[in-house]
Short mmCIF file of C-alpha atoms in Angstrom, two decimals:
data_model
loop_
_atom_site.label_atom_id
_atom_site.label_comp_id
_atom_site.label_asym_id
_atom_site.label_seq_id
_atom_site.Cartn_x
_atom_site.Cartn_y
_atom_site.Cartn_z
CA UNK A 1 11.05 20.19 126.45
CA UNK A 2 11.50 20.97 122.90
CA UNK A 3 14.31 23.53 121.69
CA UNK A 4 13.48 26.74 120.81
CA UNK A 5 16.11 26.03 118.12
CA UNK A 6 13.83 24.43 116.27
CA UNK A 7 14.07 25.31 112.56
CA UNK A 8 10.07 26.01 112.34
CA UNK A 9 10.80 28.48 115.69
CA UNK A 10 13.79 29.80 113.95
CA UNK A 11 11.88 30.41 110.44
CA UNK A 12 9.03 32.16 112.20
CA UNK A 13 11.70 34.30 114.19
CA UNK A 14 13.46 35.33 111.07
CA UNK A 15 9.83 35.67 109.44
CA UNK A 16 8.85 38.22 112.15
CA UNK A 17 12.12 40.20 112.01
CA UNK A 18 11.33 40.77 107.75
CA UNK A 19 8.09 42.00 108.78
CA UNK A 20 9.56 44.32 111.42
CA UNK A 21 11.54 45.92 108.81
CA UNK A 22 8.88 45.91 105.79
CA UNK A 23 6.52 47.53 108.20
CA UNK A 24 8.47 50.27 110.42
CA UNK A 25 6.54 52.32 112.71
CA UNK A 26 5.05 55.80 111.53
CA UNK A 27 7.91 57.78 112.83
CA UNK A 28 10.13 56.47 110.30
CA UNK A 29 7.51 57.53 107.51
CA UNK A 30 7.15 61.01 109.16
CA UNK A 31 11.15 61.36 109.55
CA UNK A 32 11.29 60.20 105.55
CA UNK A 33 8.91 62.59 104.74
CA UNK A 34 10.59 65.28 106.78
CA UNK A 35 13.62 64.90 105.08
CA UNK A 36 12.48 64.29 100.89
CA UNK A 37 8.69 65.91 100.68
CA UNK A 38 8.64 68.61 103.25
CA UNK A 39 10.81 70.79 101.15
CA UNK A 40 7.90 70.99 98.27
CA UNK A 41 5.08 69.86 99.70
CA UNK A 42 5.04 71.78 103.18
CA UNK A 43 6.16 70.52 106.62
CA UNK A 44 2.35 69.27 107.34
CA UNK A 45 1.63 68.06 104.07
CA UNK A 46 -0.41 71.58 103.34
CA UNK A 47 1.61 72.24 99.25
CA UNK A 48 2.48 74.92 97.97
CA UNK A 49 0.53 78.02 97.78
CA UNK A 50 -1.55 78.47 94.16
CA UNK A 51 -1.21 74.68 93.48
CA UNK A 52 -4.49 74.37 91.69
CA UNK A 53 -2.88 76.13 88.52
CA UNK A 54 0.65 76.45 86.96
CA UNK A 55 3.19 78.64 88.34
CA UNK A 56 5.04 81.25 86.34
CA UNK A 57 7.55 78.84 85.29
CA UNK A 58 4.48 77.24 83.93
CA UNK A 59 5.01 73.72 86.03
CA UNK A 60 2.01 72.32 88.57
CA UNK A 61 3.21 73.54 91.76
CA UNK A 62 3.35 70.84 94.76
CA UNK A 63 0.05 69.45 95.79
CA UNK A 64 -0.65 68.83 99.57
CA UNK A 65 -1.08 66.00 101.13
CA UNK A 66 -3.07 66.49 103.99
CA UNK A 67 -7.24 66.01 103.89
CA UNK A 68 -7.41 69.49 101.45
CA UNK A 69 -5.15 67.47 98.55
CA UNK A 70 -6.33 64.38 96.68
CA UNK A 71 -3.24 62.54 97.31
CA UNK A 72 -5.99 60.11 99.28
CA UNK A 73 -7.64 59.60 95.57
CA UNK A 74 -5.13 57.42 94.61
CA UNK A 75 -4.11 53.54 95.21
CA UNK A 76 -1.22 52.32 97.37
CA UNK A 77 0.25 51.09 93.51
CA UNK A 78 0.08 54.37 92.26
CA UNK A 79 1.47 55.97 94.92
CA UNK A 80 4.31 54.32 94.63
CA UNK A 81 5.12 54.61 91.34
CA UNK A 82 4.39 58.40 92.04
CA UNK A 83 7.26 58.57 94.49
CA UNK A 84 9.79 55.76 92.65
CA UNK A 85 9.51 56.61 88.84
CA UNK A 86 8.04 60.71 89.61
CA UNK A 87 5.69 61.97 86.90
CA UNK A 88 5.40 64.85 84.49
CA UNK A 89 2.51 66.51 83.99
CA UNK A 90 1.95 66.71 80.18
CA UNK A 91 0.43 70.22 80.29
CA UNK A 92 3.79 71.80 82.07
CA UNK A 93 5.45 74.02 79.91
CA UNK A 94 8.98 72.67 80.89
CA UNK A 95 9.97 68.74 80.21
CA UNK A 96 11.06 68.46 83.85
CA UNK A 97 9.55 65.99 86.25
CA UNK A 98 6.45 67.46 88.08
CA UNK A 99 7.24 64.98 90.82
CA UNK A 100 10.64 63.71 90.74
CA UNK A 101 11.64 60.22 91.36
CA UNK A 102 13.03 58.65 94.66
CA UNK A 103 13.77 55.00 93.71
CA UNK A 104 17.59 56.10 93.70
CA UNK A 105 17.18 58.11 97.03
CA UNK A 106 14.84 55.74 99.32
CA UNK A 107 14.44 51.95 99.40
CA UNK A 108 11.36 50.27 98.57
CA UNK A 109 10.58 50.24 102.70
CA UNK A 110 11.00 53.40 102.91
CA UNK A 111 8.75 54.30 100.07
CA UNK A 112 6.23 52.35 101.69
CA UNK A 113 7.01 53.99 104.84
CA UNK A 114 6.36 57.63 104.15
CA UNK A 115 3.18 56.66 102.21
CA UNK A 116 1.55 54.64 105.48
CA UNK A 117 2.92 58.24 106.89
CA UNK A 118 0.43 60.59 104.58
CA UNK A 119 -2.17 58.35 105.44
CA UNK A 120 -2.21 59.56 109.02
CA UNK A 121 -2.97 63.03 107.74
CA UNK A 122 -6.59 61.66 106.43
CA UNK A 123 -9.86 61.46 107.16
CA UNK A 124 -11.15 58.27 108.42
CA UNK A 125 -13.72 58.64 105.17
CA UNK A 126 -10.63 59.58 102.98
CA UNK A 127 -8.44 56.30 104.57
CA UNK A 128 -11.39 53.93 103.54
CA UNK A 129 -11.37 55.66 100.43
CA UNK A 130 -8.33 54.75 99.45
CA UNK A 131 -8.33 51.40 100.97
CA UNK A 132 -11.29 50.44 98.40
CA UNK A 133 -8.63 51.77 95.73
CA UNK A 134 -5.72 49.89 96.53
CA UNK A 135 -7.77 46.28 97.32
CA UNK A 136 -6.92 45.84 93.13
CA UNK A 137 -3.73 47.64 92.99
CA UNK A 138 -1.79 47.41 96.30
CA UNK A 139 1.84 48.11 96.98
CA UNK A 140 4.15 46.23 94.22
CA UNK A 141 6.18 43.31 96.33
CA UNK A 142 10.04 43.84 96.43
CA UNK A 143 10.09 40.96 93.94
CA UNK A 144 7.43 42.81 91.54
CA UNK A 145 9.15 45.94 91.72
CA UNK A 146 12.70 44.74 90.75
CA UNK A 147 11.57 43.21 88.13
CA UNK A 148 10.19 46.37 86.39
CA UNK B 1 -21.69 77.38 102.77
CA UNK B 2 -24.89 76.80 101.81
CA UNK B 3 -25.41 74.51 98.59
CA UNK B 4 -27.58 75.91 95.83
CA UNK B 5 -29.58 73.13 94.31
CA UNK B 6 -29.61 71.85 91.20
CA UNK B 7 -25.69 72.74 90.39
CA UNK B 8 -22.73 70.35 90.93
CA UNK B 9 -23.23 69.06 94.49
CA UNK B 10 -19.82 68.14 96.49
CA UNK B 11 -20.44 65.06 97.57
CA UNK B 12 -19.51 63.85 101.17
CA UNK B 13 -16.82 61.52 100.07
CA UNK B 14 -14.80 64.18 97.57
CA UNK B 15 -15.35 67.51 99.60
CA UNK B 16 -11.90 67.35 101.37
CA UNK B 17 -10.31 66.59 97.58
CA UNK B 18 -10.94 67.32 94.58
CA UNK B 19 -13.12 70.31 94.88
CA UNK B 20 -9.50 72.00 95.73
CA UNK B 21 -9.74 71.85 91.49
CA UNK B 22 -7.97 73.98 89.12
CA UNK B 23 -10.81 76.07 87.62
CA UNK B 24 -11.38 78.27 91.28
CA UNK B 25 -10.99 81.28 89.84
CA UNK B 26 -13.99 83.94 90.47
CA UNK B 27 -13.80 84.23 87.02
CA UNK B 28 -14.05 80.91 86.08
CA UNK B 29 -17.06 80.47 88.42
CA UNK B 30 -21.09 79.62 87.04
CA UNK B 31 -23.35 80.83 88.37
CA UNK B 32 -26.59 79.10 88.79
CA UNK B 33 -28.50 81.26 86.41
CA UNK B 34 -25.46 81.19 83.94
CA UNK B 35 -25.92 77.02 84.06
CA UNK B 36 -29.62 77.44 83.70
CA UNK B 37 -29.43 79.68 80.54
CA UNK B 38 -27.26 77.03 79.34
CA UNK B 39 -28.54 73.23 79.81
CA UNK B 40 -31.95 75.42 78.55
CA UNK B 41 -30.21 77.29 75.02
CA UNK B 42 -28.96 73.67 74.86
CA UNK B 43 -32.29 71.78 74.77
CA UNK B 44 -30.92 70.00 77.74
CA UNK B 45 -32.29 68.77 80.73
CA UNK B 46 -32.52 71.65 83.77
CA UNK B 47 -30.32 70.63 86.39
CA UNK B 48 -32.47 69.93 89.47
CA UNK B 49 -35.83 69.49 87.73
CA UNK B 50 -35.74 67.15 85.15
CA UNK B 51 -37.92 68.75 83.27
CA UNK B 52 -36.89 68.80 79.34
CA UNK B 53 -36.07 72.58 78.58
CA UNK B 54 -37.38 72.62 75.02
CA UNK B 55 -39.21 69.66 74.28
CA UNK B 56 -36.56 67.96 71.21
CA UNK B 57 -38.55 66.30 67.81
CA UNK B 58 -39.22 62.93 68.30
CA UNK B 59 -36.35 62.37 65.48
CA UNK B 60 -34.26 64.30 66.83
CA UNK B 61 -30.69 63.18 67.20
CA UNK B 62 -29.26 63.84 70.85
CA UNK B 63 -26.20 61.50 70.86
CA UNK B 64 -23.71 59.58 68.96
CA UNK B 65 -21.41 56.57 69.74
CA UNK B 66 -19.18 54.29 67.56
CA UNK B 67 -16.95 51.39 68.33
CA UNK B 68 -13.40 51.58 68.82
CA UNK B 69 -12.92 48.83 66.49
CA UNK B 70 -14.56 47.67 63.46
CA UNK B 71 -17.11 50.24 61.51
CA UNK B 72 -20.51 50.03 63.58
CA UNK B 73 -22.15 53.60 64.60
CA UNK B 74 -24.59 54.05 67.14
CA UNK B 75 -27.47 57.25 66.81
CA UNK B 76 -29.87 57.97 69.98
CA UNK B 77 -33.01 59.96 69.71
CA UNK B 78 -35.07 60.87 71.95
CA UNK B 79 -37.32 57.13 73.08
CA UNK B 80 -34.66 55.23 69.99
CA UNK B 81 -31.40 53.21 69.31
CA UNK B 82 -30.06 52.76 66.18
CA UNK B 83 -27.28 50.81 65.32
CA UNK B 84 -25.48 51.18 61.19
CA UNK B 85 -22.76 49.02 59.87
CA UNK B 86 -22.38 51.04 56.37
CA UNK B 87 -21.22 54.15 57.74
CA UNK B 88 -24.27 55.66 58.71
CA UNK B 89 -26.42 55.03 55.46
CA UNK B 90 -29.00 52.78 57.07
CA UNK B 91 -29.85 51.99 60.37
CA UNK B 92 -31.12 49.41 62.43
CA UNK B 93 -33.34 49.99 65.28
CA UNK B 94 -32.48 48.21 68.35
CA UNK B 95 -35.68 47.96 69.74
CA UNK B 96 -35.08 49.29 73.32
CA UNK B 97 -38.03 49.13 75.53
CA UNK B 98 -38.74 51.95 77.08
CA UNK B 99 -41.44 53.79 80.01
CA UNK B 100 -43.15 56.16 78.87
CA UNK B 101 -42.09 59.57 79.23
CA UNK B 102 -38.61 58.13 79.42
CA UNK B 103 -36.13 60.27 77.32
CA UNK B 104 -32.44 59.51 76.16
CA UNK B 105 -29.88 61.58 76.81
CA UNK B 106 -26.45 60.05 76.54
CA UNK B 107 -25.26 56.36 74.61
CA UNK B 108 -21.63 55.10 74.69
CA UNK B 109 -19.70 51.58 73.60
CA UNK B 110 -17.20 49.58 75.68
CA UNK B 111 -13.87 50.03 74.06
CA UNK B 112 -13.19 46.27 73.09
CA UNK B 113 -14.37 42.72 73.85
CA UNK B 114 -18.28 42.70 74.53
CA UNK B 115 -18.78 45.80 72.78
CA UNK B 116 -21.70 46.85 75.33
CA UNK B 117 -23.90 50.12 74.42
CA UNK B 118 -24.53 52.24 77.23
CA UNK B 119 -27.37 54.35 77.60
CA UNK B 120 -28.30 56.71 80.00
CA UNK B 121 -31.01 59.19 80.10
CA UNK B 122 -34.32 60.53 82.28
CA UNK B 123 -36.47 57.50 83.16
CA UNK B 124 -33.90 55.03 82.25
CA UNK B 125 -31.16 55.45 84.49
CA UNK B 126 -28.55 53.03 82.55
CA UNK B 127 -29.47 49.93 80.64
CA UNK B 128 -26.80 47.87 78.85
CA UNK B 129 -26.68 45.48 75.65
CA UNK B 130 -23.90 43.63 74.80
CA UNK B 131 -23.62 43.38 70.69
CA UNK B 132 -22.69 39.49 71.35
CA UNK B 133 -26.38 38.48 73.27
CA UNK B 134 -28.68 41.01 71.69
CA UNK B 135 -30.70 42.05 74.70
CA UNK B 136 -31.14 45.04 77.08
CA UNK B 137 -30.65 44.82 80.95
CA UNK B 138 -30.74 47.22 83.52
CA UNK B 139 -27.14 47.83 85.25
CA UNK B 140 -26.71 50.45 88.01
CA UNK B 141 -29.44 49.89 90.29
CA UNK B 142 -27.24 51.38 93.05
CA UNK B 143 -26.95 54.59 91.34
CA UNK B 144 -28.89 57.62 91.84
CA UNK B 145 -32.33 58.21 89.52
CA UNK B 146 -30.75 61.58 88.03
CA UNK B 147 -28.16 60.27 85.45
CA UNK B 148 -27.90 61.93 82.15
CA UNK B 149 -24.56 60.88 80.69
CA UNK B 150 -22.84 57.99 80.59
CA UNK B 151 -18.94 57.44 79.04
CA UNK B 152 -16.85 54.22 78.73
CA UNK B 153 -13.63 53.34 79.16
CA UNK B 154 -10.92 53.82 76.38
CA UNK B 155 -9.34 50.95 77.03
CA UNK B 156 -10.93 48.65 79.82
CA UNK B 157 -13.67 46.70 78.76
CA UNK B 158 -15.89 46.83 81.78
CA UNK B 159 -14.88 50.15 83.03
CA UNK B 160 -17.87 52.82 82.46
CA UNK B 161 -18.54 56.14 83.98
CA UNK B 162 -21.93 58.05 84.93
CA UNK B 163 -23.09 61.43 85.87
CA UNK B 164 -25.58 62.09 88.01
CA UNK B 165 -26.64 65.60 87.88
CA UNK B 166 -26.95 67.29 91.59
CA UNK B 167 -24.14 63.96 92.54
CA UNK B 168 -21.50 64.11 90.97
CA UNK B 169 -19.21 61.01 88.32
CA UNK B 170 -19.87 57.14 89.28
CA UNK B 171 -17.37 54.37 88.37
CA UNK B 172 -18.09 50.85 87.64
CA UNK B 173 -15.77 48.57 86.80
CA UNK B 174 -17.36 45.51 86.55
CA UNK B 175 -19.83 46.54 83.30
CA UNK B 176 -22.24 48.46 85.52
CA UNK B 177 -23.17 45.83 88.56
CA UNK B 178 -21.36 47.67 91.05
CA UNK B 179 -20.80 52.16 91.33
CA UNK B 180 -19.07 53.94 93.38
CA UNK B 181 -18.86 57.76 93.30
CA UNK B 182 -15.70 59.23 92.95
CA UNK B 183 -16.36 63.18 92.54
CA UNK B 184 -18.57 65.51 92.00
CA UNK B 185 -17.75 66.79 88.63
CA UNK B 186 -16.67 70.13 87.37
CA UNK B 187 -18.30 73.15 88.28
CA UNK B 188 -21.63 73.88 86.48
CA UNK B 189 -21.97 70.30 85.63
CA UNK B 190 -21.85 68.33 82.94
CA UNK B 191 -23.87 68.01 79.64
CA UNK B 192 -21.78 65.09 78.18
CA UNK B 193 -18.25 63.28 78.44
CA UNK B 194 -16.15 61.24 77.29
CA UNK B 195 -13.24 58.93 78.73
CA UNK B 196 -9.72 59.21 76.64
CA UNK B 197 -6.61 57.26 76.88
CA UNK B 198 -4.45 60.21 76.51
CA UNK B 199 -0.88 59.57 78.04
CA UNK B 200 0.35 61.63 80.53
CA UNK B 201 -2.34 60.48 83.29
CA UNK B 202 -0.96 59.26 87.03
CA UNK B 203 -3.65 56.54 86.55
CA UNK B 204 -5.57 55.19 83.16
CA UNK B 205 -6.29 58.17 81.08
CA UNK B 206 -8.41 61.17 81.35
CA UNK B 207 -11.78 62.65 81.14
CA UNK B 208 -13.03 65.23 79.32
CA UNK B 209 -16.89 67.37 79.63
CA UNK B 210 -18.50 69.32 77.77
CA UNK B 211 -20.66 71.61 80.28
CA UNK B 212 -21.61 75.30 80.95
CA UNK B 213 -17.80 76.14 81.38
CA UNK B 214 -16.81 74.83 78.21
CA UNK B 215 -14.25 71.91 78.19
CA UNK B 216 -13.15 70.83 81.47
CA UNK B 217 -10.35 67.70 82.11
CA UNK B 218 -9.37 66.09 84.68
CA UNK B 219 -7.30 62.71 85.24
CA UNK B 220 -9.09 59.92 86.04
CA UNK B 221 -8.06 59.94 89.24
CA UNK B 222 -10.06 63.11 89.46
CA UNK B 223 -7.15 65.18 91.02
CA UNK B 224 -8.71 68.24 90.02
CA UNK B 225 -10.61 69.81 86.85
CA UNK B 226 -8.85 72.13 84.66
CA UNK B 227 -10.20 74.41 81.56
CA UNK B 228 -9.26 72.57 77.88
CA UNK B 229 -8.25 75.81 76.18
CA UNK B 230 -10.00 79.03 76.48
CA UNK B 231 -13.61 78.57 74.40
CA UNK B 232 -16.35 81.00 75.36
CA UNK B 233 -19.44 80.13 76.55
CA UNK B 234 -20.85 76.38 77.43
CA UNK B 235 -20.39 73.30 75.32
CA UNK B 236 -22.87 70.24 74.61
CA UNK B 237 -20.57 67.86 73.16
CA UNK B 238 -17.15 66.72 73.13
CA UNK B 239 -15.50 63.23 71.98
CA UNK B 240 -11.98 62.94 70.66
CA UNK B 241 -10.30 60.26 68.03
CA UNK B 242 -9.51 57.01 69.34
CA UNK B 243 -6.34 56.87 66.62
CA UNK B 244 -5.03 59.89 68.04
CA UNK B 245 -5.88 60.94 71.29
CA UNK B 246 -4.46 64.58 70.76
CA UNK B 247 -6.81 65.09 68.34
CA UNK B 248 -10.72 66.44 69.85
CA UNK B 249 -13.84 68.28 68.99
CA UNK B 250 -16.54 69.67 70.16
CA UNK B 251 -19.71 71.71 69.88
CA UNK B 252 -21.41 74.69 71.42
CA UNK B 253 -24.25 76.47 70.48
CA UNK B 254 -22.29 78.60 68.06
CA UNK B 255 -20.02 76.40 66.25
CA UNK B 256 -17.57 73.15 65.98
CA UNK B 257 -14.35 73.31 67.06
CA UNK B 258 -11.29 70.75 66.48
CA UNK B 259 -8.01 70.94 68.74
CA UNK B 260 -5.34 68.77 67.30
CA UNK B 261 -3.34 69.84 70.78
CA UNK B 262 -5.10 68.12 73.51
CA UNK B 263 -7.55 70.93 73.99
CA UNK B 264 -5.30 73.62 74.54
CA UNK B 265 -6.41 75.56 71.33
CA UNK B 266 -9.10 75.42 69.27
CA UNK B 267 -9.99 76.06 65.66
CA UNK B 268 -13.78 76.60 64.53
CA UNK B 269 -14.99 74.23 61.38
CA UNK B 270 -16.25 76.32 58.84
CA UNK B 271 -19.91 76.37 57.80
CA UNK B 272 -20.78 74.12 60.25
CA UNK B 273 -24.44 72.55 61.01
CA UNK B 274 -26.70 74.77 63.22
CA UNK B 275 -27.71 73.87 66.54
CA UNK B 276 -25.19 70.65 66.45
CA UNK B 277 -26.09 68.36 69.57
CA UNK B 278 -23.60 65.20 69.29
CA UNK B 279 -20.54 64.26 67.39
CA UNK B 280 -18.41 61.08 67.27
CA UNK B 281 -15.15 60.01 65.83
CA UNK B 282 -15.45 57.39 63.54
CA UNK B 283 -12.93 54.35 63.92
CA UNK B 284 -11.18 55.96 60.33
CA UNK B 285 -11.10 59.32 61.92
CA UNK B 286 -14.16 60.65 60.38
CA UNK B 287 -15.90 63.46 62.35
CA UNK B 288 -19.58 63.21 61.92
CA UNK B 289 -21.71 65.91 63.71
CA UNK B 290 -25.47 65.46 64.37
CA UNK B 291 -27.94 68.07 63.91
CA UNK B 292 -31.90 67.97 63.93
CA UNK B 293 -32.24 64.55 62.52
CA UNK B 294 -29.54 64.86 60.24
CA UNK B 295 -25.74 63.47 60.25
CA UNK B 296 -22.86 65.27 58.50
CA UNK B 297 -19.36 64.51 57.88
CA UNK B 298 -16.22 66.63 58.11
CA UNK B 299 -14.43 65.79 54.80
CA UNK B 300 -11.96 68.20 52.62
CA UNK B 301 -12.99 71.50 54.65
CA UNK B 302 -16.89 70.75 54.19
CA UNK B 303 -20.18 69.50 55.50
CA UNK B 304 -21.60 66.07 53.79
CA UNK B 305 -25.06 64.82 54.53
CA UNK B 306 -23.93 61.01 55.80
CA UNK B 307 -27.64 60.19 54.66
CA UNK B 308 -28.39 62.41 51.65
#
């Protein structure tokens, strides 16, 4: 009988374990995304109220993320960016960070995580959507984003 | 809610997005009668009918394109193509066959590489020619028979966008083989637009119309359409300079306007042509404005016949 020491068993074994952690389960996204987006962008992904135009400080409010927002418009690459390096819209009329960035605060898994979690929030149309978007720019690899 | 016809139509695959867009204020609202009036005091085509409006002279300019490098201009009337490499003094004519009772509406040129002229227009959906093989050929044969403007990329060579009145904006990004709709376009719709490499965009740049409402933006990830300063009344042309994205114009039926601020405010050009229907940026700067049959140049705070 052969050992399941094998190094080819062992490499797959170790393989497998990577993947478990690259690709956690939903709850982890939802628990991220509890804890760093629900404060802005609502508990169930629904924004802030009046985010179409700028607030009184003159700053885009929060955008949902649910079906109603167009977070679905955009690739897996972008989104990621979104959440690591944040973005400023250039019409604000503060120089803060519309969006600020998490790269500090959450680890590239965890980015990935709470972005697999907005994606349960829509439609099945929206998800195919965005899948067609993100077949030419898809989430950066660990190796890709460290090197930026 | 029932759809009206002939206005911007959500369509299936943007309604839960984009139509959440930053112009829904009841003021900010056309009305279908309001977009009539327009596309008609525009010479336009009706929204919903295709059916020209006022019937434009056969010489009549209705659009303008030049290339984002090098000095070649492009001039559409009507059923003709022209194509000038002095600046506009003499012109070429490209020779595009055409069906009868097939009208031009909207041209545009790939930003680099193949330098491909797009034109779009009723009866000829879009048809392509690459300056490097000298021919015409029919691209979009997916889209829908109801496109009257057609904008290419700033930057990407074989990135080009269509609107298809009663639809909504198309993407290609393979030259004009493959679309794929990606919204439906500001309220009102759109008379013509143009793609701009602006910074400040989550994805590649922005897009900006020229429509019923005025000037409208919106990323090109379409996340929403927003007002480009505070102009009354519709617009029939916009276009901005390619050596300084901050810097735009455009036309309405009383006027041209320049906005050195990204569209936030706008300053009318004096004695300007009447009833101006395209402009273009020249790849120096230039602003030339078309009007009747006629193309003028902003120079020193004046007018100048290109062709006189």
């Amino acid at each position: 009988m052969r050992s399941l020491h094998s190094p080819a068993i062992l490499l797959l074994l170790v393989t497998s374990a990577h993947v478990q952690a690259e690709r956690p389960a939903s709850d982890t996204g939802r628990k991220i995304y509890q804890t760093h987006c629900a404060a802005c962008h609502g508990g169930r992904g629904e924004g802030q109220p009046g985010w179409e135009r700028l607030n009184a400080s003159g700053e885009m409010p929060a955008p949902p993320h649910d079906r109603k927002g167009h977070t679905w418009k955009h690739s897996d690459a972008m989104l990621y960016q979104m959440v690591a390096q944040g973005w400023r819209d250039p019409f604000n009329k503060t120089q803060r960070l519309t969006m600020p960035a998490f790269q500090g605060a959450l680890q590239p898994w965890e980015i990935r995580a709470v972005i697999d979690y907005l994606k349960t929030q829509w439609t099945p149309r929206q998800r195919a959507f965005q899948r067609e978007e993100s077949r030419s720019a898809p989430y950066p690899t660990n190796s890709e984003w460290n090197l930026r | 809610m029932k759809t009206k016809p002939g206005l911007a139509v959500m369509p299936r695959i943007s309604r839960p997005g984009c139509r959440q867009s930053l112009e829904g204020t009841p003021s900010a609202t056309v009305s279908r009668r309001e977009a009539l009036t327009f596309f008609a005091s525009s010479a336009l085509v009706l929204p919903g009918t295709l059916k020209a409006a006022t019937e434009p002279r056969a010489d009549q300019i209705v659009a303008l394109a030049a290339e984002g490098s090098g000095s070649a201009l492009y001039k559409a009337t009507g059923r003709a193509v022209y194509r000038s490499a002095d600046g506009g003094r003499s012109w070429q004519h490209l020779g595009m066959p055409l069906q009868p009772g097939a009208r031009i509406q909207s041209i545009s040129v790939s930003a680099a590489g193949a330098e491909a002229l797009y034109v779009a227009g009723l009866g000829i959906d879009i048809v392509r020619r690459r300056q490097d093989r000298a021919g015409w050929s029919r691209v979009g044969h997916a889209l829908p028979r109801r496109i009257s403007a057609v904008a290419a990329h700033a930057r990407q060579e074989h990135t080009v966008y269509a609107y298809a009145r009663g639809r909504g904006i198309y993407r290609s990004d393979d030259g004009g083989e493959r679309w794929r709709l990606m919204d439906a376009g500001p309220r009102g719709g759109i008379a013509q637009f143009v793609h701009s490499d602006m910074p400040g965009s989550m994805q590649t740049g922005w897009l900006f119309t020229a429509g019923p409402q005025g000037v409208r933006l919106a990323m090109d990830c379409f996340c929403g359409w927003r007002p480009a300063g505070d102009l009354a009344g519709g617009t029939v042309a916009v276009v901005y300079d390619r050596r300084n994205s901050s810097r735009l114009a455009t036309a309405t039926t009383s006027g041209v306007f320049e906005s050195s601020d990204r569209g936030q405010s706008w300053a009318r050009l004096a004695n300007a042509p009447v009833n101006v229907r395209a402009l273009v940026f020249t790849a120096d700067g230039s602003l030339l404005a078309a009007s009747g049959a006629r193309i003028y140049r902003w120079a020193t705070a004046r007018w100048e016949a290109v062709d006189a």
